Each structure stands twice: as structure tokens, then as C-alpha cells.
Short mmCIF file of C-alpha atoms (C1' of nucleotides) in Angstrom, two decimals:
data_model
loop_
_atom_site.label_atom_id
_atom_site.label_comp_id
_atom_site.label_asym_id
_atom_site.label_seq_id
_atom_site.Cartn_x
_atom_site.Cartn_y
_atom_site.Cartn_z
CA MET K 1 -26.83 86.41 -35.66
CA PHE K 2 -23.46 87.84 -34.17
CA SER K 3 -20.64 89.97 -35.46
CA GLN K 4 -17.12 88.67 -36.06
CA SER K 5 -15.92 90.60 -33.49
CA GLU K 6 -18.74 89.23 -30.76
CA GLU K 7 -17.34 85.66 -32.23
CA ASN K 8 -13.98 86.21 -31.13
CA TYR K 9 -14.83 87.92 -27.96
CA LEU K 10 -16.63 84.53 -27.03
CA LYS K 11 -13.89 82.25 -28.55
CA ALA K 12 -11.70 84.15 -26.25
CA ILE K 13 -13.34 83.83 -23.14
CA PHE K 14 -14.07 80.13 -23.81
CA HIS K 15 -10.21 79.64 -24.14
CA LEU K 16 -9.42 81.38 -21.20
CA GLN K 17 -12.06 80.26 -19.11
CA GLY K 18 -10.49 76.74 -19.36
CA GLU K 19 -11.76 74.60 -16.75
CA THR K 20 -11.85 77.20 -14.07
CA ASP K 21 -15.29 78.83 -12.90
CA ASP K 22 -14.32 82.18 -12.05
CA GLY K 23 -14.42 84.94 -14.18
CA VAL K 24 -11.87 85.96 -16.96
CA SER K 25 -10.32 89.15 -16.76
CA THR K 26 -10.58 92.23 -18.99
CA SER K 27 -7.03 92.25 -19.78
CA SER K 28 -6.18 88.99 -20.32
CA ILE K 29 -9.03 89.06 -23.36
CA SER K 30 -7.07 92.33 -24.08
CA THR K 31 -3.88 90.33 -24.19
CA HIS K 32 -5.50 87.30 -25.92
CA LEU K 33 -7.23 89.65 -28.65
CA ASN K 34 -4.65 92.25 -29.05
CA THR K 35 -6.89 95.13 -28.13
CA LYS K 36 -6.95 97.70 -25.65
CA ALA K 37 -8.64 97.08 -21.96
CA ALA K 38 -11.36 99.35 -22.62
CA SER K 39 -12.50 98.02 -26.20
CA VAL K 40 -12.93 94.87 -24.11
CA THR K 41 -15.06 96.42 -21.39
CA GLU K 42 -17.45 97.84 -23.96
CA ALA K 43 -17.67 94.64 -25.83
CA VAL K 44 -18.22 92.51 -22.91
CA LYS K 45 -20.70 94.98 -22.02
CA ARG K 46 -22.36 94.19 -25.39
CA LEU K 47 -22.22 90.49 -24.98
CA ALA K 48 -24.08 90.68 -21.39
CA GLU K 49 -26.97 92.58 -22.78
CA LYS K 50 -27.42 89.52 -25.40
CA LYS K 51 -27.11 87.28 -22.74
CA LEU K 52 -23.89 85.46 -24.12
CA VAL K 53 -21.90 86.29 -20.77
CA ASP K 54 -22.51 87.05 -17.27
CA TYR K 55 -20.78 90.26 -16.31
CA GLN K 56 -19.93 91.71 -13.36
CA LYS K 57 -17.84 95.51 -13.56
CA TYR K 58 -14.41 94.68 -11.91
CA TYR K 59 -14.85 90.83 -11.52
CA GLY K 60 -14.69 89.78 -15.06
CA VAL K 61 -16.81 87.49 -17.30
CA GLN K 62 -18.22 83.91 -17.56
CA LEU K 63 -19.92 82.33 -20.91
CA THR K 64 -23.63 81.92 -20.18
CA GLU K 65 -24.92 78.42 -21.35
CA THR K 66 -25.94 80.35 -24.96
CA GLY K 67 -22.75 81.91 -24.87
CA LYS K 68 -20.70 78.71 -24.61
CA GLU K 69 -22.84 76.85 -27.30
CA HIS K 70 -21.90 79.50 -29.55
CA ALA K 71 -17.99 79.84 -28.78
CA LEU K 72 -18.24 75.91 -29.41
CA ALA K 73 -19.81 76.22 -32.81
CA VAL K 74 -16.89 79.04 -33.93
CA VAL K 75 -14.18 76.35 -32.28
CA ARG K 76 -15.83 73.68 -34.37
CA LYS K 77 -15.77 75.40 -37.40
CA HIS K 78 -12.15 76.70 -36.70
CA ARG K 79 -11.17 73.07 -36.33
CA LEU K 80 -12.72 71.66 -39.38
CA TRP K 81 -11.68 74.15 -41.60
CA GLU K 82 -8.21 73.64 -40.26
CA SER K 83 -8.63 70.03 -41.07
CA PHE K 84 -10.04 70.79 -44.58
CA LEU K 85 -6.73 73.14 -45.24
CA VAL K 86 -4.31 70.42 -44.22
CA ASP K 87 -6.08 67.06 -45.20
CA ARG K 88 -7.45 68.27 -48.68
CA LEU K 89 -5.29 71.66 -49.36
CA ASN K 90 -2.00 70.71 -48.75
CA PHE K 91 -1.33 73.31 -46.08
CA ASN K 92 1.24 72.69 -43.49
CA TRP K 93 -0.23 72.57 -40.05
CA ASP K 94 1.65 75.70 -38.85
CA GLU K 95 0.22 78.10 -41.86
CA VAL K 96 -3.49 77.34 -41.47
CA HIS K 97 -4.42 79.21 -38.39
CA GLU K 98 -5.13 82.90 -39.78
CA VAL K 99 -6.86 81.29 -42.72
CA ALA K 100 -9.05 79.50 -40.21
CA GLU K 101 -9.43 82.20 -38.32
CA GLN K 102 -11.63 84.03 -41.22
CA LEU K 103 -13.32 81.03 -42.41
CA GLU K 104 -14.71 80.11 -38.90
CA HIS K 105 -16.64 83.31 -39.31
CA ILE K 106 -18.89 82.08 -42.65
CA LYS K 107 -22.56 81.62 -41.57
CA SER K 108 -24.17 78.40 -43.09
CA ILE K 109 -25.18 75.49 -41.05
CA LYS K 110 -25.39 73.25 -43.99
CA LEU K 111 -21.70 74.40 -44.85
CA VAL K 112 -20.67 73.02 -41.58
CA GLU K 113 -22.56 69.79 -41.72
CA GLU K 114 -21.85 69.12 -45.14
CA LEU K 115 -17.51 69.76 -44.49
CA ASP K 116 -17.55 67.70 -41.29
CA LYS K 117 -19.34 64.85 -43.34
CA PHE K 118 -16.85 65.42 -46.40
CA LEU K 119 -13.93 65.24 -43.90
CA GLY K 120 -14.92 61.90 -42.80
CA ARG K 121 -16.49 63.62 -39.26
CA PRO K 122 -12.74 64.03 -37.68
CA ALA K 123 -12.47 63.82 -33.99
CA TYR K 124 -9.22 65.83 -33.82
CA ASP K 125 -7.76 68.82 -35.93
CA PRO K 126 -4.30 68.94 -37.53
CA HIS K 127 -2.88 70.30 -34.02
CA GLY K 128 -4.50 67.34 -32.06
CA ASP K 129 -6.89 69.28 -30.77
CA PRO K 130 -10.24 67.93 -30.00
CA ILE K 131 -13.35 68.89 -32.64
CA PRO K 132 -16.64 69.73 -31.09
CA ASP K 133 -19.68 67.64 -32.62
CA ALA K 134 -22.54 69.40 -33.91
CA LYS K 135 -24.14 69.49 -30.35
CA GLY K 136 -20.99 70.97 -28.68
CA ASN K 137 -19.84 67.62 -27.22
CA MET K 138 -16.23 67.23 -27.26
CA PRO K 139 -14.29 63.83 -27.94
CA GLU K 140 -12.40 63.15 -24.08
CA ILE K 141 -8.98 62.49 -24.41
CA PRO K 142 -6.27 61.83 -21.55
CA ARG K 143 -3.51 64.25 -22.38
CA LYS K 144 -0.39 64.73 -20.60
CA LYS K 145 2.09 67.89 -21.38
CA LEU K 146 5.53 66.74 -22.14
CA SER K 147 6.79 68.70 -19.25
CA GLN K 148 4.94 66.24 -16.97
CA LEU K 149 7.12 63.18 -18.26
CA GLN K 150 10.29 61.94 -16.01
CA LYS K 151 13.80 61.38 -17.06
CA GLY K 152 13.41 57.89 -19.39
CA ASP K 153 10.07 58.35 -20.13
CA ARG K 154 8.83 57.83 -24.16
CA GLY K 155 5.50 59.45 -25.39
CA THR K 156 3.88 60.36 -28.75
CA CYS K 157 3.17 63.96 -29.39
CA LYS K 158 -0.76 64.40 -29.59
CA GLY K 159 -1.17 68.14 -29.77
CA PHE K 160 -0.03 71.39 -29.26
CA ASN K 161 -1.51 74.11 -26.98
CA ASP K 162 0.25 77.21 -28.06
CA ALA K 163 -1.40 77.98 -31.32
CA SER K 164 0.85 80.80 -32.43
CA SER K 165 2.65 80.84 -35.42
CA SER K 166 6.18 81.37 -34.15
CA PHE K 167 5.47 78.40 -31.78
CA LEU K 168 4.52 76.20 -34.96
CA LYS K 169 7.38 77.12 -36.89
CA TYR K 170 9.82 76.31 -33.72
CA LEU K 171 8.20 72.56 -33.61
CA ALA K 172 8.61 72.30 -37.58
CA LYS K 173 11.84 73.49 -37.23
CA GLN K 174 12.62 70.80 -34.47
CA GLN K 175 11.16 68.21 -36.60
CA ILE K 176 8.44 67.87 -34.14
CA GLY K 177 4.73 67.06 -35.18
CA LEU K 178 1.53 65.15 -34.44
CA GLY K 179 2.41 61.35 -34.00
CA THR K 180 6.51 62.13 -33.36
CA ALA K 181 7.92 59.85 -31.12
CA VAL K 182 9.82 61.22 -28.24
CA GLU K 183 12.06 60.41 -25.40
CA VAL K 184 13.16 61.87 -22.47
CA VAL K 185 16.82 62.11 -21.99
CA ASN K 186 17.52 64.66 -19.43
CA ILE K 187 15.73 67.31 -17.48
CA GLU K 188 17.74 70.23 -16.05
CA LYS K 189 16.88 71.06 -12.88
CA PHE K 190 17.49 75.04 -12.63
CA ASP K 191 15.19 76.12 -15.56
CA GLU K 192 13.41 72.63 -16.12
CA SER K 193 14.35 72.46 -19.58
CA MET K 194 14.83 69.08 -21.35
CA THR K 195 16.84 67.02 -23.55
CA VAL K 196 14.52 64.84 -25.54
CA ARG K 197 15.50 62.07 -28.33
CA ILE K 198 13.57 62.44 -31.76
CA ALA K 199 14.60 59.81 -34.46
CA ASP K 200 18.33 59.29 -32.89
CA GLU K 201 18.67 63.44 -32.75
CA GLU K 202 18.86 65.17 -29.67
CA VAL K 203 16.80 68.48 -28.93
CA GLN K 204 16.84 70.89 -26.22
CA LEU K 205 13.29 72.20 -25.24
CA SER K 206 12.44 75.04 -22.93
CA LYS K 207 9.83 74.54 -20.16
CA THR K 208 7.37 76.87 -22.11
CA ALA K 209 8.02 74.53 -25.17
CA THR K 210 7.25 71.32 -23.39
CA ASP K 211 4.35 72.84 -21.24
CA ASN K 212 2.74 73.41 -24.78
CA ILE K 213 3.25 70.07 -26.16
CA TYR K 214 0.74 66.74 -25.20
CA VAL K 215 1.98 63.72 -25.27
CA ASP K 216 0.44 60.11 -24.80
CA PRO K 217 2.66 57.40 -23.14
CA MET F 1 -6.25 95.02 -48.36
CA PHE F 2 -9.97 96.16 -49.00
CA SER F 3 -12.63 95.53 -46.89
CA GLN F 4 -15.84 93.46 -47.57
CA SER F 5 -17.82 96.36 -48.30
CA GLU F 6 -15.38 97.59 -50.98
CA GLU F 7 -14.94 94.06 -52.44
CA ASN F 8 -18.76 93.92 -53.22
CA TYR F 9 -18.98 97.79 -54.67
CA LEU F 10 -16.28 96.52 -56.85
CA LYS F 11 -17.76 93.49 -58.28
CA ALA F 12 -21.17 95.05 -58.37
CA ILE F 13 -19.48 97.79 -60.94
CA PHE F 14 -17.62 94.70 -62.74
CA HIS F 15 -21.04 93.35 -63.20
CA LEU F 16 -22.95 96.20 -64.32
CA GLN F 17 -19.92 97.46 -66.38
CA GLY F 18 -20.33 94.59 -69.21
CA GLU F 19 -18.83 95.30 -72.32
CA THR F 20 -19.67 98.78 -72.54
CA ASP F 21 -17.16 102.02 -71.91
CA ASP F 22 -19.50 104.33 -70.14
CA GLY F 23 -19.87 104.91 -66.38
CA VAL F 24 -21.94 102.83 -64.23
CA SER F 25 -24.81 104.76 -62.70
CA THR F 26 -24.91 105.30 -58.79
CA SER F 27 -28.63 103.95 -59.04
CA SER F 28 -27.85 101.01 -60.73
CA ILE F 29 -25.28 100.23 -58.29
CA SER F 30 -27.47 100.75 -55.12
CA THR F 31 -30.15 98.57 -56.95
CA HIS F 32 -27.92 95.83 -57.46
CA LEU F 33 -26.35 96.05 -53.93
CA ASN F 34 -29.69 96.52 -52.03
CA THR F 35 -28.57 100.20 -50.64
CA LYS F 36 -29.26 103.83 -51.10
CA ALA F 37 -27.83 106.10 -53.52
CA ALA F 38 -26.12 108.16 -51.14
CA SER F 39 -24.36 105.07 -49.67
CA VAL F 40 -22.91 104.67 -52.97
CA THR F 41 -21.79 108.20 -53.65
CA GLU F 42 -19.68 107.66 -50.39
CA ALA F 43 -18.30 104.33 -51.02
CA VAL F 44 -17.54 105.44 -54.50
CA LYS F 45 -15.50 108.23 -53.43
CA ARG F 46 -13.43 106.08 -51.07
CA LEU F 47 -12.69 104.00 -54.00
CA ALA F 48 -11.56 106.74 -56.23
CA GLU F 49 -9.36 107.83 -53.40
CA LYS F 50 -7.75 104.25 -53.51
CA LYS F 51 -7.44 104.38 -57.44
CA LEU F 52 -9.68 101.74 -57.76
CA VAL F 53 -12.59 103.42 -59.85
CA ASP F 54 -12.49 106.62 -61.87
CA TYR F 55 -15.33 109.07 -60.47
CA GLN F 56 -16.80 112.14 -62.29
CA LYS F 57 -19.65 113.40 -60.40
CA TYR F 58 -23.06 112.64 -61.83
CA TYR F 59 -21.26 110.78 -64.65
CA GLY F 60 -21.05 107.41 -62.80
CA VAL F 61 -17.55 105.33 -62.14
CA GLN F 62 -15.57 103.07 -64.22
CA LEU F 63 -13.21 100.36 -62.80
CA THR F 64 -9.21 101.32 -62.95
CA GLU F 65 -7.05 98.36 -64.32
CA THR F 66 -6.19 97.88 -60.63
CA GLY F 67 -9.71 97.83 -59.44
CA LYS F 68 -10.44 95.30 -62.14
CA GLU F 69 -8.11 93.22 -61.31
CA HIS F 70 -9.31 93.08 -57.93
CA ALA F 71 -12.85 92.57 -58.97
CA LEU F 72 -11.84 89.46 -61.12
CA ALA F 73 -9.87 87.74 -58.12
CA VAL F 74 -13.44 88.19 -56.04
CA VAL F 75 -15.27 86.73 -58.75
CA ARG F 76 -12.96 84.02 -59.18
CA LYS F 77 -13.05 83.05 -55.53
CA HIS F 78 -16.95 83.28 -55.95
CA ARG F 79 -16.95 80.82 -59.03
CA LEU F 80 -14.59 78.57 -57.18
CA TRP F 81 -16.21 78.18 -54.13
CA GLU F 82 -19.56 77.81 -55.76
CA SER F 83 -18.10 75.02 -57.43
CA PHE F 84 -16.25 73.37 -54.46
CA LEU F 85 -20.01 73.60 -52.39
CA VAL F 86 -21.73 72.05 -55.22
CA ASP F 87 -19.07 69.47 -56.71
CA ARG F 88 -17.64 68.25 -53.33
CA LEU F 89 -20.23 69.33 -50.59
CA ASN F 90 -23.81 68.04 -52.24
CA PHE F 91 -24.84 71.74 -52.26
CA ASN F 92 -27.57 72.27 -55.20
CA TRP F 93 -26.83 74.89 -57.62
CA ASP F 94 -29.34 77.15 -56.41
CA GLU F 95 -28.60 77.38 -52.65
CA VAL F 96 -24.65 78.33 -53.11
CA HIS F 97 -24.93 81.99 -53.69
CA GLU F 98 -25.29 83.10 -50.24
CA VAL F 99 -22.48 81.12 -48.66
CA ALA F 100 -20.19 81.81 -51.98
CA GLU F 101 -20.75 85.61 -50.95
CA GLN F 102 -19.15 85.13 -47.71
CA LEU F 103 -16.28 82.87 -48.79
CA GLU F 104 -15.41 85.15 -51.52
CA HIS F 105 -14.19 87.54 -49.01
CA ILE F 106 -11.53 85.12 -47.50
CA LYS F 107 -7.79 86.42 -48.04
CA SER F 108 -5.27 84.02 -48.63
CA ILE F 109 -3.60 83.52 -52.09
CA LYS F 110 -2.68 79.98 -51.14
CA LEU F 111 -6.18 79.06 -50.38
CA VAL F 112 -7.49 80.28 -53.78
CA GLU F 113 -4.71 78.45 -55.60
CA GLU F 114 -4.97 75.03 -53.72
CA LEU F 115 -8.66 75.14 -53.93
CA ASP F 116 -8.50 75.61 -57.51
CA LYS F 117 -5.71 72.87 -58.02
CA PHE F 118 -8.13 70.78 -55.80
CA LEU F 119 -11.14 71.22 -57.95
CA GLY F 120 -8.99 70.56 -61.25
CA ARG F 121 -8.98 73.99 -62.32
CA PRO F 122 -12.83 74.28 -63.33
CA ALA F 123 -13.48 76.51 -66.43
CA TYR F 124 -17.19 76.99 -65.45
CA ASP F 125 -18.96 77.38 -62.26
CA PRO F 126 -22.08 75.38 -61.39
CA HIS F 127 -24.21 78.21 -63.04
CA GLY F 128 -21.86 77.86 -66.34
CA ASP F 129 -20.32 81.38 -65.86
CA PRO F 130 -16.39 81.27 -66.46
CA ILE F 131 -13.93 81.11 -63.79
CA PRO F 132 -11.12 83.46 -64.43
CA ASP F 133 -7.81 82.12 -64.07
CA ALA F 134 -5.25 83.67 -61.45
CA LYS F 135 -4.36 86.41 -63.73
CA GLY F 136 -7.81 87.33 -64.31
CA ASN F 137 -8.05 85.55 -67.71
CA MET F 138 -11.61 84.17 -68.69
CA PRO F 139 -11.65 81.03 -70.79
CA GLU F 140 -11.96 82.01 -74.01
CA ILE F 141 -15.58 81.07 -75.23
CA PRO F 142 -17.86 81.72 -72.49
CA ARG F 143 -21.02 79.78 -72.57
CA LYS F 144 -24.71 81.53 -73.00
CA LYS F 145 -27.77 80.32 -71.05
CA LEU F 146 -31.00 80.03 -72.98
CA SER F 147 -32.09 83.07 -70.80
CA GLN F 148 -29.62 84.97 -72.48
CA LEU F 149 -30.89 84.69 -75.79
CA GLN F 150 -33.01 87.51 -77.33
CA LYS F 151 -36.09 87.21 -79.54
CA GLY F 152 -35.02 85.77 -82.90
CA ASP F 153 -31.81 84.15 -81.55
CA ARG F 154 -30.67 80.70 -82.22
CA GLY F 155 -28.80 77.91 -80.56
CA THR F 156 -28.06 74.97 -80.00
CA CYS F 157 -28.12 73.20 -76.64
CA LYS F 158 -24.38 72.33 -75.19
CA GLY F 159 -25.15 71.43 -71.58
CA PHE F 160 -27.65 71.61 -68.86
CA ASN F 161 -26.89 72.78 -65.24
CA ASP F 162 -29.39 71.16 -63.32
CA ALA F 163 -28.72 67.35 -63.17
CA SER F 164 -31.56 66.62 -61.08
CA SER F 165 -33.77 63.92 -62.58
CA SER F 166 -36.81 65.72 -62.34
CA PHE F 167 -35.24 68.46 -64.73
CA LEU F 168 -33.56 65.52 -67.07
CA LYS F 169 -37.11 63.85 -67.59
CA TYR F 170 -38.87 67.56 -67.94
CA LEU F 171 -36.49 68.16 -71.14
CA ALA F 172 -36.95 64.82 -72.62
CA LYS F 173 -40.66 65.43 -72.61
CA GLN F 174 -39.92 68.60 -74.12
CA GLN F 175 -37.72 66.87 -76.66
CA ILE F 176 -34.47 68.75 -75.77
CA GLY F 177 -31.14 67.24 -75.48
CA LEU F 178 -27.55 67.79 -76.39
CA GLY F 179 -27.32 69.63 -80.02
CA THR F 180 -30.88 70.62 -80.17
CA ALA F 181 -31.13 73.44 -81.92
CA VAL F 182 -33.62 75.98 -80.90
CA GLU F 183 -34.81 79.56 -81.87
CA VAL F 184 -36.30 82.16 -79.50
CA VAL F 185 -40.19 82.89 -80.52
CA ASN F 186 -40.88 85.31 -78.06
CA ILE F 187 -40.18 86.20 -74.11
CA GLU F 188 -42.85 87.21 -71.81
CA LYS F 189 -42.18 90.27 -70.17
CA PHE F 190 -43.68 89.58 -66.53
CA ASP F 191 -42.21 86.24 -65.78
CA GLU F 192 -39.26 86.12 -68.56
CA SER F 193 -40.34 82.93 -69.80
CA MET F 194 -39.79 82.19 -73.37
CA THR F 195 -41.53 80.38 -76.05
CA VAL F 196 -38.89 78.42 -78.17
CA ARG F 197 -39.43 76.41 -81.54
CA ILE F 198 -37.82 73.10 -81.39
CA ALA F 199 -38.05 71.20 -84.85
CA ASP F 200 -41.22 72.82 -85.90
CA GLU F 201 -42.84 72.43 -82.52
CA GLU F 202 -43.19 75.62 -79.91
CA VAL F 203 -42.74 75.11 -76.59
CA GLN F 204 -43.37 77.28 -73.72
CA LEU F 205 -39.96 77.17 -70.87
CA SER F 206 -39.77 79.05 -67.52
CA LYS F 207 -37.26 81.35 -66.60
CA THR F 208 -35.95 78.67 -64.20
CA ALA F 209 -35.87 76.20 -67.25
CA THR F 210 -33.63 78.64 -69.79
CA ASP F 211 -31.59 79.42 -66.59
CA ASN F 212 -30.36 75.62 -66.77
CA ILE F 213 -29.93 75.39 -70.60
CA TYR F 214 -26.45 76.33 -71.96
CA VAL F 215 -26.48 77.18 -75.71
CA ASP F 216 -24.06 78.23 -78.52
CA PRO F 217 -25.06 80.46 -80.94
"C1'" DT N 1 -3.82 100.22 7.79
"C1'" DT N 2 -2.50 103.42 4.83
"C1'" DA N 3 -0.03 104.29 0.77
"C1'" DT N 4 1.34 102.83 -3.98
"C1'" DA N 5 0.75 99.86 -7.90
"C1'" DT N 6 -2.26 97.72 -11.05
"C1'" DT N 7 -6.20 96.91 -12.90
"C1'" DT N 8 -10.89 98.02 -14.76
"C1'" DT N 9 -14.01 101.49 -16.24
"C1'" DT N 10 -15.63 105.96 -18.28
"C1'" DA N 11 -15.57 109.54 -21.07
"C1'" DG N 12 -14.51 111.41 -25.20
"C1'" DG N 13 -13.18 110.91 -30.06
"C1'" DT N 14 -12.05 108.67 -34.96
"C1'" DA N 15 -13.45 106.11 -38.57
"C1'" DA N 16 -16.42 102.79 -41.96
"C1'" DA N 17 -20.54 102.06 -43.86
"C1'" DA N 18 -24.87 102.37 -43.55
"C1'" DC N 19 -29.22 105.31 -43.23
"C1'" DT N 20 -32.99 109.47 -43.87
"C1'" DA N 21 -34.08 114.42 -45.85
"C1'" DA N 22 -32.88 118.06 -48.12
"C1'" DC N 23 -30.43 120.10 -52.12
"C1'" DT N 24 -28.63 119.94 -56.70
"C1'" DA N 25 -27.48 118.75 -61.33
"C1'" DT N 26 -29.40 116.55 -65.33
"C1'" DT N 27 -32.62 114.57 -68.42
"C1'" DT N 28 -37.02 114.76 -70.62
"C1'" DA N 29 -41.52 116.33 -72.23
"C1'" DT N 30 -44.93 119.85 -72.98
"C1'" DA V 1 -37.19 126.68 -73.34
"C1'" DT V 2 -38.74 126.27 -69.54
"C1'" DA V 3 -41.00 123.31 -66.05
"C1'" DA V 4 -41.30 118.96 -64.21
"C1'" DA V 5 -39.39 114.48 -63.14
"C1'" DT V 6 -35.35 111.84 -62.18
"C1'" DA V 7 -31.05 110.87 -60.72
"C1'" DG V 8 -27.05 112.05 -57.97
"C1'" DT V 9 -24.68 114.46 -53.82
"C1'" DT V 10 -24.44 116.75 -49.54
"C1'" DA V 11 -25.07 117.09 -44.77
"C1'" DG V 12 -26.33 115.36 -40.72
"C1'" DT V 13 -27.36 111.01 -37.95
"C1'" DT V 14 -26.61 106.31 -36.44
"C1'" DT V 15 -24.08 101.71 -35.04
"C1'" DT V 16 -19.86 99.04 -34.58
"C1'" DA V 17 -15.65 98.63 -32.69
"C1'" DC V 18 -11.43 100.42 -31.97
"C1'" DC V 19 -8.57 104.02 -29.57
"C1'" DT V 20 -6.46 107.32 -25.43
"C1'" DA V 21 -6.53 109.72 -21.43
"C1'" DA V 22 -8.51 110.33 -17.02
"C1'" DA V 23 -10.90 108.61 -13.23
"C1'" DA V 24 -12.36 105.06 -10.08
"C1'" DA V 25 -11.91 100.47 -7.66
"C1'" DT V 26 -8.97 96.38 -6.44
"C1'" DA V 27 -4.92 94.60 -5.17
"C1'" DT V 28 -0.33 94.69 -2.71
"C1'" DA V 29 3.14 96.10 0.09
"C1'" DA V 30 5.82 98.58 3.91
#
DNA sequence: TTATATTTTTAGGTAAAACTAACTATTTAT
DNA sequence: ATAAATAGTTAGTTTTACCTAAAAATATAA
């Protein structure tokens, strides 16, 4: 089995890897996990020894097949627990992250399977992110960033990219949540900030914000 | 906050302390936690430094008020999670322990409170053990397992833990039901099986069976 | 293309939590 | 009451996972 720390590294690398095929840098991992670069180098060496990542000095890391499977298993648990907290325990979707960070490390295959069944095998978590199935397959959804919409376009919020609690609180304050209907009223040229209409209220959103909000047309 | 290891020590000391007022011995803790006595001495020193136990070299440890509160909080979480696993996730009562050992260390006051509410504020866990409330109070009359009675003790059956049909058939065959009066005639040392008198008949019950029968004195 | 800046790694240190082996205190039995 | 047995503690290691400071490699800019 793997330690919590190892699982956190796998997850971080998974998230940072994204679509690209190049290695994930030491510093990006250290930023993501709030540790120092030196600690990352050590951790990554341990992971490489265990064949969970491919690591080349000075050129970053990539998950191996095994590493990716494990990362996906952790992501699956994280998102299932978030669903549980919101759907069954009355948590708000912006206060589940830290707790799910702990719960995702619980080791029990039966627990995950039964939790999934109990929740009705949800495809998306409360943030709109897809939940991998037991084999690591994600449901595929076409998602657009709010920042990609044009003036006059309408959409429905389907997910949020940045899971930081400050961002989630910001969204809550603006009355934006999953399923919220938005209409682009105006886009400022100089900073790409957006004025959007939400239930007859007009709200100003920075490019940073609209980059992190996913919408369906 | 306290580490998992520290919480495990607190819980072990709590369980070993029982009713008595004398200190819990190093060796009993090491047996309970499957560690070595030397490790316990070290751990206990750390706990004493944090004012969670009173420790006198060579004379064992006792929980302080704070230590006891914390131990009870962990016990509460453990038993709530066991209830959740059995009542909602279709676990059998004999496969929940290891998972609950992990879940009991999750840190979130809201989680415990909401879980308790979600489960309908149960008074007993699936093993029949009382669940402390948020303040650390246990339900008044804790139920006893038949296996906890001594030779010569009498009791009345108040409930059964294992609801499997094989167990219920077994009980029916032995003429044991709700309200049945039992008297402990003998306890075998080597396998803890019990001879009980039920309406002038003597019956042999395994430890597995007596663990699943609750009695009032 | 060389100098500077940035990034990454190495080296050395710390703390928690376990271990073994050796020593010390307490208890028990003759 | 003293020796033997049992129990508990100390000392010295190990592993994991973090850190800082210094060195090395890579990237960038004049």
C-alpha cells in the first residue's frame, strides 16, 4: 500500500499532468502541495523506485500506468466522499474539500464500492467534476470555460476548476453554483473581465474567475 | 490537534482503564496496540508532556480530564462510523473494525455531528457498545454481551447483534429468544465457550454466539 | 556566447514513531 | 531477605517526510 503523502504526490502529478505529455516540474508540484522543491525531489525518487512515476533528473516526472491507476483511485474516492458530504450530510459544496482530502486516503475497496452504490453511482461530484469508475474511466463531457463565451451567449454552470476554498466562497457570494444560468452581458477589452447576468442581477467577474467556471451552452 | 498514533494510545488507555483508578501498565498498552513496551514508554512521555495523561515512571498512566474527553471523542467517531458501515453500506458487523479504525481519525467536527444526525443519533453501535454523545456522555444503562457475564451470573436476553438468518435459526434451535432467562453454568478457558442453563436445559454456546447476544442482569 | 537568473538537486538536519538490545526497577518465590 | 523473574526504561537505529543552505544544471538575456 501507499502512504498518504505518496497518494498526495500521485494526485498532484495527475492534476498537473493534464492533457500534455511533458514531465511535471518539481516546482509546480511543490507549489501545488505547499511543500519545498527539495522535498518533492526526494518524494519523486521514492515514487520512481516504486515504479509509480518515470523520473528524469531536471526534466520532471510523469505517471506510469500503475501510477495513473492509483491517482485515479484516489480522485475517485475524493469525489465520491464529496458527493456523500453534500448529498447526504448537508455540507455546502464549498466546505467539503478539506474533509475529502482526509477521507480519500481511507483504505478499503469494499467501502468505496458500497459508497458508490449507496450514492447511486454518481457521474459527477458537487463541483461538477467527473467521478472515475472502479476501472478508472471518466465520463466524457464537452465543457467550455465561461471565458470562452461571446457577448450575448448564455450557458449553465457545470463545474469549477479551481477547488480553492477562497474561490468557492467567492462563487457562493456571487450566487453562482452548479446549474446557475448565466448570460454574458459585456466583456471588457483591456482585462477581459466579464459582466454576466445571473437571475436578473448583473455581476462583474475577472478573467481569472471566468477561466475557472465551466458552462454548457 | 493530535496524531493518529496519539489518538490510538488515548483510546487504548481509555479501554484498559475501565472502572479502576490505578494506572494502566506499559505492557498492557503494548499488547493492546501490538507495539513494543519501549515504544509505549516513549509515546506516554509525549502524551504526558501534552497533559493528556498523568505518568509516573514504573507506575503506569492515567488519562487526565482532557485526555479522557479526547479518547471519548475518538470512541464516538469509531462507533458512529461502524453504525454507518453496517446500517447504510451493507457491511457485516464483523468486517467494520479495521475500516472504522481509519475513519475514527478524520478531523471534522461538522462531519461527526452530521453523521450522527444522519444515522438518527444511535445509542448503540452494531456490536452493542454505547455511543458517547458530543459531550462524551454514554447512554445510561450500557448493554452487556452474554460473553461478558461471569460464571454464576444470570441475565435476560434483550437483543441479538447478528441478524443473519443462520444465527437466528441457531438461536431458535437452542430455544433462545427475546426475554429468555439464562444462567452461566461454566466458561471454558481455552475457547471462551459457555455452558448456560435455559429453562433447566444446559446448552453449549461458542464465543461467537455469546458475543452476539445482549442481556440485562 | 558568455553572464546572469532560475530551477533543481544534493547534503545535512529535525521530528515522530517505530524497533532491538541493554540496563534498571519492581515483584515474587524460595 | 535475597535471588530470580518480570516489567519498565534508556540508548542507539531506522524510516518517512519534512526543512534550510549550498551546489549544480538548465534556461534566459545582453
